[in-house]
Tab-separated table of C-alpha atoms in Angstrom:
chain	number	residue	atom	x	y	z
A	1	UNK	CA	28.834	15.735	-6.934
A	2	UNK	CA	29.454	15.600	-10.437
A	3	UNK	CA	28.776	12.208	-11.143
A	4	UNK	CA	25.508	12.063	-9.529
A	5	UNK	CA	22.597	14.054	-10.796
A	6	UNK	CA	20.667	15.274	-6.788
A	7	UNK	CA	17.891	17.601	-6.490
A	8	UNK	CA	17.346	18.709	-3.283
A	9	UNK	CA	14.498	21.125	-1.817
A	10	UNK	CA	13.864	21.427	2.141
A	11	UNK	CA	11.673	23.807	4.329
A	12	UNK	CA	11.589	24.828	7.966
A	13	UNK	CA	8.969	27.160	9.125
A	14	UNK	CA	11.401	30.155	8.362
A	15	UNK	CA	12.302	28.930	4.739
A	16	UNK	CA	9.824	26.901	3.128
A	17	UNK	CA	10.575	25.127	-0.253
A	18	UNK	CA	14.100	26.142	-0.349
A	19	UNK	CA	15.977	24.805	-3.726
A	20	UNK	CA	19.851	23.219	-1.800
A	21	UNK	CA	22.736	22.839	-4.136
A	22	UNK	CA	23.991	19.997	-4.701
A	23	UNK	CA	27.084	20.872	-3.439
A	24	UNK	CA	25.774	21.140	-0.010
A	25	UNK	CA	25.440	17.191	0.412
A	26	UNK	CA	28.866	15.415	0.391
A	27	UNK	CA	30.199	12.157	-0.791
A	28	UNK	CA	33.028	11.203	2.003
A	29	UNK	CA	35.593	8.984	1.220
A	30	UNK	CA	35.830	5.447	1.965
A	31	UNK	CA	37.984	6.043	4.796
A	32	UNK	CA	36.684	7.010	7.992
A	33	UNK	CA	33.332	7.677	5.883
A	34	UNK	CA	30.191	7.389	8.678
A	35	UNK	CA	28.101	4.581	8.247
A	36	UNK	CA	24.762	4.954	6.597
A	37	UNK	CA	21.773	5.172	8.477
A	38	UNK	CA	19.499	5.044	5.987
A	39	UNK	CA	19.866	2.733	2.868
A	40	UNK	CA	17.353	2.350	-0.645
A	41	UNK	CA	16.974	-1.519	-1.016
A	42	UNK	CA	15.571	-3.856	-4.382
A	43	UNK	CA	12.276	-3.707	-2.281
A	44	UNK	CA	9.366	-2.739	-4.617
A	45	UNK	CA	5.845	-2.632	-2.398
A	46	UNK	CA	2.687	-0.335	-4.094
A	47	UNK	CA	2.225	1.621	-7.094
A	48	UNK	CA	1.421	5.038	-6.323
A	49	UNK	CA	-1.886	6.592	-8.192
A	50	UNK	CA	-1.710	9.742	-6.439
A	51	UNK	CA	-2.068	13.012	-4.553
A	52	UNK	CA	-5.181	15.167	-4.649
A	53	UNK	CA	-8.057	17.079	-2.348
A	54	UNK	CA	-11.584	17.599	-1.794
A	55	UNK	CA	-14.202	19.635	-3.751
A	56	UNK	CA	-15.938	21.671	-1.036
A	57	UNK	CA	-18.103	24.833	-1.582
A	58	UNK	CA	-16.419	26.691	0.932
A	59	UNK	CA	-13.295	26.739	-0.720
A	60	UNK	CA	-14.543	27.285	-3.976
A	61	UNK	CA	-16.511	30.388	-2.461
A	62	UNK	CA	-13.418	31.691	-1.240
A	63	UNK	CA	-11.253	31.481	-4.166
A	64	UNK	CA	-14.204	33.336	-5.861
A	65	UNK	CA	-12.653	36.315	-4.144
A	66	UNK	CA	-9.855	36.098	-5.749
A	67	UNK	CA	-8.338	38.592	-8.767
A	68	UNK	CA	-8.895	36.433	-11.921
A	69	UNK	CA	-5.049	35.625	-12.495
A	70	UNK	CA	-4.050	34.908	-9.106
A	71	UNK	CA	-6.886	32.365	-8.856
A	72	UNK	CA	-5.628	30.996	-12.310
A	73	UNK	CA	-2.147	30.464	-10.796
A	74	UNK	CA	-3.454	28.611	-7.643
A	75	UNK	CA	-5.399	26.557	-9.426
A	76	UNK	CA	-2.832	26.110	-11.812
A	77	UNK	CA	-0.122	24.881	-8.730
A	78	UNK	CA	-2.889	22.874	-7.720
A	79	UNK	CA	-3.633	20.461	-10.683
A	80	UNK	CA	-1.939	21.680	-13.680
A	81	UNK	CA	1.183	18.507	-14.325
A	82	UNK	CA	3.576	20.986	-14.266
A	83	UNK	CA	2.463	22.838	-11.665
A	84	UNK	CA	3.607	22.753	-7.410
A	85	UNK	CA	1.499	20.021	-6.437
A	86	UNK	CA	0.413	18.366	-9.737
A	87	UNK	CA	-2.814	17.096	-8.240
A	88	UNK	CA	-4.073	13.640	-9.958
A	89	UNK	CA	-6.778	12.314	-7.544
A	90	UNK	CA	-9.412	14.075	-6.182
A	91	UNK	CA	-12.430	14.084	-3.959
A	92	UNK	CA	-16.501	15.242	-4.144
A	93	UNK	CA	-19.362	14.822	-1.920
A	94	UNK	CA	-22.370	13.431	-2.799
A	95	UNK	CA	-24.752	16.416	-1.748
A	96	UNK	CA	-23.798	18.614	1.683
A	97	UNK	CA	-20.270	17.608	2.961
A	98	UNK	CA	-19.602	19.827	6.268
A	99	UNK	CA	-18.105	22.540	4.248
A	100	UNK	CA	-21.635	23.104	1.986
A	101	UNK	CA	-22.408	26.991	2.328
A	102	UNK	CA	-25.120	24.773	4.045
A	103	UNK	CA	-27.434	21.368	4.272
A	104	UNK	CA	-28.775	19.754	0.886
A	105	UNK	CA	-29.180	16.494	-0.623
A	106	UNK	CA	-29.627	15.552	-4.100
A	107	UNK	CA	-33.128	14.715	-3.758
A	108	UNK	CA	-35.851	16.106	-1.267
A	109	UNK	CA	-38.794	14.573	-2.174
A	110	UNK	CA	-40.312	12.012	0.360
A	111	UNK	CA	-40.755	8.881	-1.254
A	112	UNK	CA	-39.438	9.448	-4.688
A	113	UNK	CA	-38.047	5.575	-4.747
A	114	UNK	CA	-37.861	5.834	-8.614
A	115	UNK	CA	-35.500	9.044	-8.019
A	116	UNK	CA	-37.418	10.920	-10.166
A	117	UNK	CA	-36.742	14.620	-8.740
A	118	UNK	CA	-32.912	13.450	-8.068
A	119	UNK	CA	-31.053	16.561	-9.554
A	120	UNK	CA	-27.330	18.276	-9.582
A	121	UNK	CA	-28.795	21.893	-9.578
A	122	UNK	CA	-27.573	22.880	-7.080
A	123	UNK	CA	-23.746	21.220	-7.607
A	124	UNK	CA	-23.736	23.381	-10.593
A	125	UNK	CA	-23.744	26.637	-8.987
A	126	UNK	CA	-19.935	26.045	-7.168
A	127	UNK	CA	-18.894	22.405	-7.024
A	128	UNK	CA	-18.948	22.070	-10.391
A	129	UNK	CA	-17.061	24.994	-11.865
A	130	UNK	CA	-14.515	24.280	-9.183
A	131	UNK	CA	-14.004	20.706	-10.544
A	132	UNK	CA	-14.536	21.552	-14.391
A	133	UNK	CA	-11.210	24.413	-13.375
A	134	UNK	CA	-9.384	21.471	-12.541
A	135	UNK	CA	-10.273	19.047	-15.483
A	136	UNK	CA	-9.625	22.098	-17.398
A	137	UNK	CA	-5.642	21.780	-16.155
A	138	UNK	CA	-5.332	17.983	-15.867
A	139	UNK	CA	-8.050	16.541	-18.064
A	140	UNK	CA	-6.481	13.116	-16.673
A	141	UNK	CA	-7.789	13.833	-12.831
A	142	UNK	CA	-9.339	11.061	-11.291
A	143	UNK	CA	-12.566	12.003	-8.963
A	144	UNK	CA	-14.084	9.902	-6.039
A	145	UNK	CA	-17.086	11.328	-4.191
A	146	UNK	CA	-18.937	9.919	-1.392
A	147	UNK	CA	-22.099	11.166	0.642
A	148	UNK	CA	-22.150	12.624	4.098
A	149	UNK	CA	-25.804	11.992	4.552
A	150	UNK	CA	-28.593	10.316	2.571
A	151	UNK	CA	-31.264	12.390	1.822
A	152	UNK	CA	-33.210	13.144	4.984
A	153	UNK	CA	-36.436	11.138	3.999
A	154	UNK	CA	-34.194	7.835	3.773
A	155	UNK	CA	-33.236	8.401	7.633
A	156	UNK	CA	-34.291	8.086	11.056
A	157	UNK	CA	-34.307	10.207	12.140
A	158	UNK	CA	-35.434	12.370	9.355
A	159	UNK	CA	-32.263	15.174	9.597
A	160	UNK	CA	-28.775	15.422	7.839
A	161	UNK	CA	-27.484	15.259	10.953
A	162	UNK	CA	-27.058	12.093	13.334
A	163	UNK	CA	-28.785	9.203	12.306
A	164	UNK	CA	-28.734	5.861	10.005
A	165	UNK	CA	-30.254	5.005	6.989
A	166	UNK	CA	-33.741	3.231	7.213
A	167	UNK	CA	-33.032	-0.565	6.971
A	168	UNK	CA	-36.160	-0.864	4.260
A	169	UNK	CA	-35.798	-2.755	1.172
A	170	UNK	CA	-37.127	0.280	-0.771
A	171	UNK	CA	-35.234	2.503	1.046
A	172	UNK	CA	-31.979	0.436	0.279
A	173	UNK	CA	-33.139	-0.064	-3.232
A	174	UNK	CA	-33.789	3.560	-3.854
A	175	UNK	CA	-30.817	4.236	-2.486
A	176	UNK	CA	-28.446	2.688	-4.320
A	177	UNK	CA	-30.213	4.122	-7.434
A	178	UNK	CA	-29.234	7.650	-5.955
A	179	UNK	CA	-25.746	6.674	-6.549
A	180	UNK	CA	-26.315	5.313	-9.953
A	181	UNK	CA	-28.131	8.964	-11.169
A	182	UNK	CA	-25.179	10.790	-9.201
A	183	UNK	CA	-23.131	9.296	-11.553
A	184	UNK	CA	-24.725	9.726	-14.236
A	185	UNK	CA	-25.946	13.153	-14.294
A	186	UNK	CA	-21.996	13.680	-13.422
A	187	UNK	CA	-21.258	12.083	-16.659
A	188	UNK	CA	-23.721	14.300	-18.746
A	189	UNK	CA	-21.678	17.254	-17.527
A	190	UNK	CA	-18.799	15.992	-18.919
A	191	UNK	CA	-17.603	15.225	-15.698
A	192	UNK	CA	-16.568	11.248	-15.196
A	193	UNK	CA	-16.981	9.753	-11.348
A	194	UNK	CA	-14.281	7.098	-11.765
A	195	UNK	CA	-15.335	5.698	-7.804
A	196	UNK	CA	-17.492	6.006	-5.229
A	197	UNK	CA	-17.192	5.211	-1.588
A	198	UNK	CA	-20.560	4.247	0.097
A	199	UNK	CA	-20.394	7.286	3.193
A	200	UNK	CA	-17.825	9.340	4.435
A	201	UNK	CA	-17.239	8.255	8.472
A	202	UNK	CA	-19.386	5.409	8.776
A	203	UNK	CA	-19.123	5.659	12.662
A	204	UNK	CA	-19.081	9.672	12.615
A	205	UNK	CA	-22.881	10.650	14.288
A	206	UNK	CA	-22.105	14.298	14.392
A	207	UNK	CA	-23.904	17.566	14.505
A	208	UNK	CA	-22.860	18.160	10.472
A	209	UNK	CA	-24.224	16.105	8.120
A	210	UNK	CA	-23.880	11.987	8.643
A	211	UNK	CA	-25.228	8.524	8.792
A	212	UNK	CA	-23.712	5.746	10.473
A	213	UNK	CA	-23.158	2.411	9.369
A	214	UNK	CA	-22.181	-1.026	10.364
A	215	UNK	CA	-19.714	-3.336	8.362
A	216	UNK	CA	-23.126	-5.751	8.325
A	217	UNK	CA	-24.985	-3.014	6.793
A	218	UNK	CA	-22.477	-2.069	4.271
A	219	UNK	CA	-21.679	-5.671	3.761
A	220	UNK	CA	-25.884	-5.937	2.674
A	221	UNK	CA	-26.041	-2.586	1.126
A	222	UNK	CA	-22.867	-3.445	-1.271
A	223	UNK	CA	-23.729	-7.198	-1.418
A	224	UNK	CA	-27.601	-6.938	-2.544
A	225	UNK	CA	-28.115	-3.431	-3.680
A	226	UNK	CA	-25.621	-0.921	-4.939
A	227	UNK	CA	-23.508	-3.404	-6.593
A	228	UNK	CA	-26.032	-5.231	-8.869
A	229	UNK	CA	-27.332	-1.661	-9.277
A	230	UNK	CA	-24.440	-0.486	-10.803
A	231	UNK	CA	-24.487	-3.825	-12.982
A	232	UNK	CA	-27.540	-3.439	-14.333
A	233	UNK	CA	-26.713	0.413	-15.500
A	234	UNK	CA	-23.664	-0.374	-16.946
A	235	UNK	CA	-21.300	1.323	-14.820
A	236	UNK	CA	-17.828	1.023	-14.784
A	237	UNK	CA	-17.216	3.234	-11.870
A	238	UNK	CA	-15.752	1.750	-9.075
A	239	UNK	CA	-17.269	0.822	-5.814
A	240	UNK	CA	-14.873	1.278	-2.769
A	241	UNK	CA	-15.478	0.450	0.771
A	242	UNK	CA	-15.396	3.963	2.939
A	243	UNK	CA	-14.337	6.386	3.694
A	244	UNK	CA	-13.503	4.197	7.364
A	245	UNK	CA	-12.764	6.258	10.419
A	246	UNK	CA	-13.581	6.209	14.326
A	247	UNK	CA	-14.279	9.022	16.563
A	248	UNK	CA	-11.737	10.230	19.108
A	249	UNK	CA	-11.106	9.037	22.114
A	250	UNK	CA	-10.174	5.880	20.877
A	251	UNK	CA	-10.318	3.964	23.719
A	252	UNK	CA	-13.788	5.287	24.686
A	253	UNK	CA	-14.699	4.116	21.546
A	254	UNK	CA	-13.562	0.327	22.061
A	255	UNK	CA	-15.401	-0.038	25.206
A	256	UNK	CA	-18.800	0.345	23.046
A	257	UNK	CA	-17.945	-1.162	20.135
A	258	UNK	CA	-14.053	-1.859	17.576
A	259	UNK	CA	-14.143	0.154	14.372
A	260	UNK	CA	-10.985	-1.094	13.036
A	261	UNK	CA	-10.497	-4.187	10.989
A	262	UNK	CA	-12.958	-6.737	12.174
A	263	UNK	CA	-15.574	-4.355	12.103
A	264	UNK	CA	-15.400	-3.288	8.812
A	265	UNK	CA	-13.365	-4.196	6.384
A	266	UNK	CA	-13.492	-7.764	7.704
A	267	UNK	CA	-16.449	-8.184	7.677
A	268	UNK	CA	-17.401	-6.754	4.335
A	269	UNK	CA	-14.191	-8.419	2.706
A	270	UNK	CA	-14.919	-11.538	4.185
A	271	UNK	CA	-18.090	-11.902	2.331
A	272	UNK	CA	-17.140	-13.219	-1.494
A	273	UNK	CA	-20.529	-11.744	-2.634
A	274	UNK	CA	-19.968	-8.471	-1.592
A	275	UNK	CA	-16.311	-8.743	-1.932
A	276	UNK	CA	-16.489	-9.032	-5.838
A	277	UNK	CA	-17.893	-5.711	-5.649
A	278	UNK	CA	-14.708	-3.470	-4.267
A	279	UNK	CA	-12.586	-2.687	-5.952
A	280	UNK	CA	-10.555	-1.039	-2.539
A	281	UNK	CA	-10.732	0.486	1.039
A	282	UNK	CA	-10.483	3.942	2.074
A	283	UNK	CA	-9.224	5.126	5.658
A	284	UNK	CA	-9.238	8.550	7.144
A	285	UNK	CA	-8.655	9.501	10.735
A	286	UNK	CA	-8.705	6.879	13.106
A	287	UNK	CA	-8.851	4.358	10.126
A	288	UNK	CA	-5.290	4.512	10.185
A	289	UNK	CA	-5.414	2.049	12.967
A	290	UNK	CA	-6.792	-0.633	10.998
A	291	UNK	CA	-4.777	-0.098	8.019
A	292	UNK	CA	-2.269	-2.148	8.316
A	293	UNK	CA	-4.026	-5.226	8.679
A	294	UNK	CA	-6.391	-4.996	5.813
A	295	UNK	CA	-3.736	-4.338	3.652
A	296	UNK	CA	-1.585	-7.479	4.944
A	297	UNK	CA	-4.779	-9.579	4.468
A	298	UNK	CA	-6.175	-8.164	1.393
A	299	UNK	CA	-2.996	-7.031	-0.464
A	300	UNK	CA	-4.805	-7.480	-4.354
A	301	UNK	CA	-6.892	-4.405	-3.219
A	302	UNK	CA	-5.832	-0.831	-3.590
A	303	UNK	CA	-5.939	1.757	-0.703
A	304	UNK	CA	-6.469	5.475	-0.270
A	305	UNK	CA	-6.069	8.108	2.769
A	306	UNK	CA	-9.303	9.742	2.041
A	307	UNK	CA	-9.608	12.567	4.370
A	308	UNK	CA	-6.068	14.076	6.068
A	309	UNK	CA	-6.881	15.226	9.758
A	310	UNK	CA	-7.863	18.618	10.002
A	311	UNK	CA	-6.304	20.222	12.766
A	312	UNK	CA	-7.733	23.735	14.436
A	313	UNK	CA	-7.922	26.270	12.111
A	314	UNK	CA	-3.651	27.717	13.204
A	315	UNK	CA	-2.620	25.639	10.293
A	316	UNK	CA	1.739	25.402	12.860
A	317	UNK	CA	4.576	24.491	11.599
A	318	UNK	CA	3.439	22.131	14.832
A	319	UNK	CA	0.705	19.824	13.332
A	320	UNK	CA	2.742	20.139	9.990
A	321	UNK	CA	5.535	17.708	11.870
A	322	UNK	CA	2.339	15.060	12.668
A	323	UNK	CA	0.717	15.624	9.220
A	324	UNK	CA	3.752	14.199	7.684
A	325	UNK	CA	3.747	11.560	10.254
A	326	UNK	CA	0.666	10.540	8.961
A	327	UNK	CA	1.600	10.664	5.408
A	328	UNK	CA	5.179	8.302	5.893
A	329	UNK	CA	2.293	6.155	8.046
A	330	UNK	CA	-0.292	5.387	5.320
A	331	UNK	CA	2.292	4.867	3.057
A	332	UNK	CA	4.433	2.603	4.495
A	333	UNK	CA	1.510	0.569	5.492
A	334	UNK	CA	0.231	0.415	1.785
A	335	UNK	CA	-2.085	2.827	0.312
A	336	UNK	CA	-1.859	3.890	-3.058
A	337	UNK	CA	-3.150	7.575	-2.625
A	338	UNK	CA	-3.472	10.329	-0.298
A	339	UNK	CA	-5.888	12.579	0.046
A	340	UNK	CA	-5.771	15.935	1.597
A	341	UNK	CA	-9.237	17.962	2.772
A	342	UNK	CA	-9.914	21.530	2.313
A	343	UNK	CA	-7.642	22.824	-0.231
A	344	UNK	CA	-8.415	26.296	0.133
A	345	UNK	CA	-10.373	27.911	2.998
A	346	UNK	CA	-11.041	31.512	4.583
A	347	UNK	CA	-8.698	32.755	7.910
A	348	UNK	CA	-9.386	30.207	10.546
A	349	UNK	CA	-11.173	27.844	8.313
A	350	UNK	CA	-14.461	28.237	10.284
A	351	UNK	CA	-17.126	25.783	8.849
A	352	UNK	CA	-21.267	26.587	8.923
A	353	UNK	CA	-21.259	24.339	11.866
A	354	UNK	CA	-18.595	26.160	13.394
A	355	UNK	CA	-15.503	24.067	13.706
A	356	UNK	CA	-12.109	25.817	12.544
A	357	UNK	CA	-9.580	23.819	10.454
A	358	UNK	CA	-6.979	23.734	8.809
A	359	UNK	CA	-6.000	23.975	4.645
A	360	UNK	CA	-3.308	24.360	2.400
A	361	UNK	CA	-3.854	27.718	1.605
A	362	UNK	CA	-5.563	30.525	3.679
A	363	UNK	CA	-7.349	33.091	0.851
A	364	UNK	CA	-8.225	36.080	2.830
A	365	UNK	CA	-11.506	37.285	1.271
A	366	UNK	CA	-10.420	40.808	2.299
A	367	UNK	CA	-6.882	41.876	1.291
A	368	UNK	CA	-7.749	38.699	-1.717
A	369	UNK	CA	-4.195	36.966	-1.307
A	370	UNK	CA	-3.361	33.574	-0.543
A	371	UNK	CA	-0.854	32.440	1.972
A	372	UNK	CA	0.578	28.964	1.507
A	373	UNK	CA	0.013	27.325	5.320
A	374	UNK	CA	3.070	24.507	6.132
A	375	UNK	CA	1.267	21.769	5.142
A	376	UNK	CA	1.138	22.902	1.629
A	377	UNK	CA	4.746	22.281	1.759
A	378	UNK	CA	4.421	18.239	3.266
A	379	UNK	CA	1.934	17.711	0.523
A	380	UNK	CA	4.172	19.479	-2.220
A	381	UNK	CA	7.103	17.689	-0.381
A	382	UNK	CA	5.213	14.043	-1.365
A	383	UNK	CA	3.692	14.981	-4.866
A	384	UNK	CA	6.209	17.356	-6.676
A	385	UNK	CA	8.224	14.952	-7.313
A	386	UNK	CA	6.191	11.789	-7.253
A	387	UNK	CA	4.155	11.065	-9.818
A	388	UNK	CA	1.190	8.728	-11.068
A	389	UNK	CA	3.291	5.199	-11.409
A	390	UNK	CA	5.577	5.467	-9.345
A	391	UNK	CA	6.560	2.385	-7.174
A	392	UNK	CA	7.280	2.757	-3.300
A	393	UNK	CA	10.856	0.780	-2.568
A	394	UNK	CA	12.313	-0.440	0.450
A	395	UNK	CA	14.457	1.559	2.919
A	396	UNK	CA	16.178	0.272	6.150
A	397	UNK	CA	18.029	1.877	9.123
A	398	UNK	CA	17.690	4.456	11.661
A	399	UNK	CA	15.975	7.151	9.682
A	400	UNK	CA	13.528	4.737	7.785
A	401	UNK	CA	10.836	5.947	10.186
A	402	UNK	CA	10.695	9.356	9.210
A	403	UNK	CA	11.238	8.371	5.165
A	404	UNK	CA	9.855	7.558	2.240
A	405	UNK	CA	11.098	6.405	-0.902
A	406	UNK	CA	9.479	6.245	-4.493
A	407	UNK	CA	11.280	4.876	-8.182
A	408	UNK	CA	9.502	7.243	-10.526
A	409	UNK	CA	8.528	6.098	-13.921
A	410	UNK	CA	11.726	7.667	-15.256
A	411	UNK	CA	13.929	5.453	-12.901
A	412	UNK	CA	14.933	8.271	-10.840
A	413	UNK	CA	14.651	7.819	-6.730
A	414	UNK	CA	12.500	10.273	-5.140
A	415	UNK	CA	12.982	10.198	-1.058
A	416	UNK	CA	10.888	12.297	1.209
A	417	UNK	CA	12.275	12.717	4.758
A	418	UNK	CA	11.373	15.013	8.380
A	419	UNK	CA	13.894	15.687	10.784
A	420	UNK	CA	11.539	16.292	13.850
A	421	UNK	CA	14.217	17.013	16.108
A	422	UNK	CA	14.987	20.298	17.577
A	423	UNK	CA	18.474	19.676	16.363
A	424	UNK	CA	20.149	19.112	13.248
A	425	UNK	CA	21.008	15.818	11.649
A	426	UNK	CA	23.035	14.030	9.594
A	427	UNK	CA	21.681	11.813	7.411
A	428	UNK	CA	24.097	9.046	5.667
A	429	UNK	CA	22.232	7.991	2.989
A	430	UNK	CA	23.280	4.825	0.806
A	431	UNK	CA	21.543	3.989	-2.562
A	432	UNK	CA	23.278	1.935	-4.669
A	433	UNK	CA	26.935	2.313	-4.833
A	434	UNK	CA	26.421	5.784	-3.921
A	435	UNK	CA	26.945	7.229	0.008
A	436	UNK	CA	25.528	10.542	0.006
A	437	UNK	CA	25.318	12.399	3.818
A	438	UNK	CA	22.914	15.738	4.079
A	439	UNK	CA	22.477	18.241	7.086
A	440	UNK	CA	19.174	18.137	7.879
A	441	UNK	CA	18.041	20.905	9.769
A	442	UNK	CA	16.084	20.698	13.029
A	443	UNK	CA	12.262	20.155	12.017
A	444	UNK	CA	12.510	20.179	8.661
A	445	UNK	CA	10.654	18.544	5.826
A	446	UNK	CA	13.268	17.411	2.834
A	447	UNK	CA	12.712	16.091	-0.709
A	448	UNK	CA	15.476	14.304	-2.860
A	449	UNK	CA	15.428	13.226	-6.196
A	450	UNK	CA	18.385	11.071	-7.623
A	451	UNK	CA	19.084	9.927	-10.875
């Protein structure tokens, strides 16, 4: 191996993040040398902008019980660019997500059109600490924030929960002003929104907060309202059409109506009014149906993952193996970013509404230590080594499925690849002149840098 520089880290459930030596791949000979089955090609498809989380006051509550170092080191591997994860995109709701300490909008009084009671009090007691931490460690994070529900007097019916937004030109105009102040108070805190994405779920009508939408609405709302609002203030912050999912069952779902790409994204895109507006689309959940197809017709746009799927609060080595699925997914269908949820949450991730999920780290608010869950180790797998600029190339053969390949700034190739077999593998992998083959170890997560 000594004329080619590898770095090579893997983890099973036994042995996360475990440093190989070099001289545990092999370069065969010509002769007799295995084929590859796996080989880097000129390809070059996105750019990537990132890896990041969401801003939730549950997490931030339970870091709080934290000793004051070890929550300076988390946060450090978090977002610092030279820490484990080197987080460089992040997310915020706009008022209560479903991990508030409870229900709240940004403004509460009934017919306050001119949004003159709108206020971030209450943001500054947790969510924005927790976000100033991070700024403090990568002053060069990027934020998006979007709102799970409007404030209840915009609704019907009038509750965070369930519901849609009152189709009233004041309503919608007042509205879209909420957004504009959001960002703006954000900005007098030092803090800069750089998007914002119009409601997380547009199809979720849950018992946490929510609002649904349809593309025809957003299509208006974007078109006639929050765009030209944002014009007229001066904004540069972005406007982004999501965050896009669909309930589960799927196919219940299609027989009432299709939330993928003619729904949405269609039909929103398909307006040049309100399409001058976006700047790109964000999918989460059962988005990831429809991604491919806005991408392939809208390919000047950027993309996101906004919201990884949450799992059940058991945070397996299990789910791990179809979290990672879902990251080589998005990716190789086009997004530019992926966003994990809850960062940090409490054993069993239990929310106020009562729903236990999954996060990458489990702070026990009793013994105050964090455990790193597995899929702190597919996200650190993805964005250790793959930074901010970084182009996504082209791979082909047998174990392209399970891979993903970036060209880092720096020129160097950064591959991430699973083996989700219950057996090892070899992998025979060719880049450039170069035929490298690595054991991969039954259900295993692997990240090689080369160059």
């Amino acid at each position: 191996m000594t004329n080619i520089q590898l770095k090579w880290f893997s983890s099973t459930e036994n042995a996360p993040w475990t440093e190989r030596g070099a001289a545990e791949a092999e370069i065969p000979g010509t002769e007799g040398a295995a084929p590859a089955n796996l080989t880097v090609t000129d390809d070059i498809y996105q750019t990537l902008e990132g890896f990041g989380g969401c801003f939730n006051e549950l997490g931030y509550a339970v870091l709080c019980h934290l000793p004051e170092d070890e929550r300076a080191r988390v946060m450090h591997n978090l977002f610092h660019p030279e820490g484990e994860q080197r987080f460089s995109i992040c997310r915020l709701p706009i008022g209560a997500s479903d991990y508030a300490l409870d229900w709240y909008s940004l403004n509460e009084t009934d017919g306050d059109y001119a949004m003159q009671h709108f206020s971030i009090e209450r943001d500054r007691q947790l969510l924005i600490p927790y976000i100033k931490e991070a700024l403090a460690l990568n002053p060069e994070l990027k934020l998006f924030a979007s709102p799970w529900s409007p404030p209840t007097w915009m609704k019907f019916p009038k509750a965070y929960n369930y519901g849609t937004l009152r189709w009233e030109p004041e309503i919608l105009a007042a509205y879209a002003l909420y957004f504009v102040k959001f960002v703006e108070a954000y900005r007098q805190e030092g803090i800069t929104i750089h998007q914002v994405h119009v409601q997380n779920e547009v199809v979720a009508d849950q018992k946490f907060p929510s609002c649904v939408w349809t593309g025809e609405q957003l299509k208006i709302f974007i078109r006639d309202y929050l765009g030209p609002a944002f014009e007229e203030h001066g904004l540069d912050t972005e406007i982004w059409l999501g965050t896009i999912n669909a309930p589960e069952p799927w196919d219940e779902w299609l027989k009432k109506k299709s939330s993928d790409y003619d729904a949405f994204a269609g039909v929103v895109l398909g307006d040049p009014e309100a399409y001058k507006y976006v700047k790109g689309v964000g999918y989460q959940w059962a988005g990831k149906h429809a991604i491919q197809r806005t991408v392939q017709s809208y390919p000047e746009l950027r993309y996101m993952q906004t919201e990884n799927e949450c799992g059940d609060g058991e945070n397996t080595w299990f789910y791990a193996k179809y979290i990672f699925g879902l990251y080589q997914h998005y990716f190789m269908n086009g997004v530019n970013a992926y966003i994990y949820w809850n960062m940090a949450l409490a054993p069993k991730g239990r929310s106020t509404w009562g729903w236990e999920q999954n996060s990458m780290l489990t702070i026990d608010p009793a013994s105050r230590q964090t455990i790193r869950n597995p899929e702190y180790y597919v996200m650190k797998h993805f964005s250790r080594f793959a930074a901010p600029g970084s182009v996504r190339i082209g791979l082909k053969g047998p174990w392209s499925g399970h891979a993903v390949a970036f060209r880092t700034p720096e020129g160097k190739l950064t591959l991430v690849i699973a083996n989700p077999y219950r057996e090892a593998r070899m992998l025979h992998l060719q880049s450039g002149s170069s035929l490298i083959t690595f054991k991969l170890e039954a259900e295993s997560f692997h990240t090689l840098v080369l160059g």
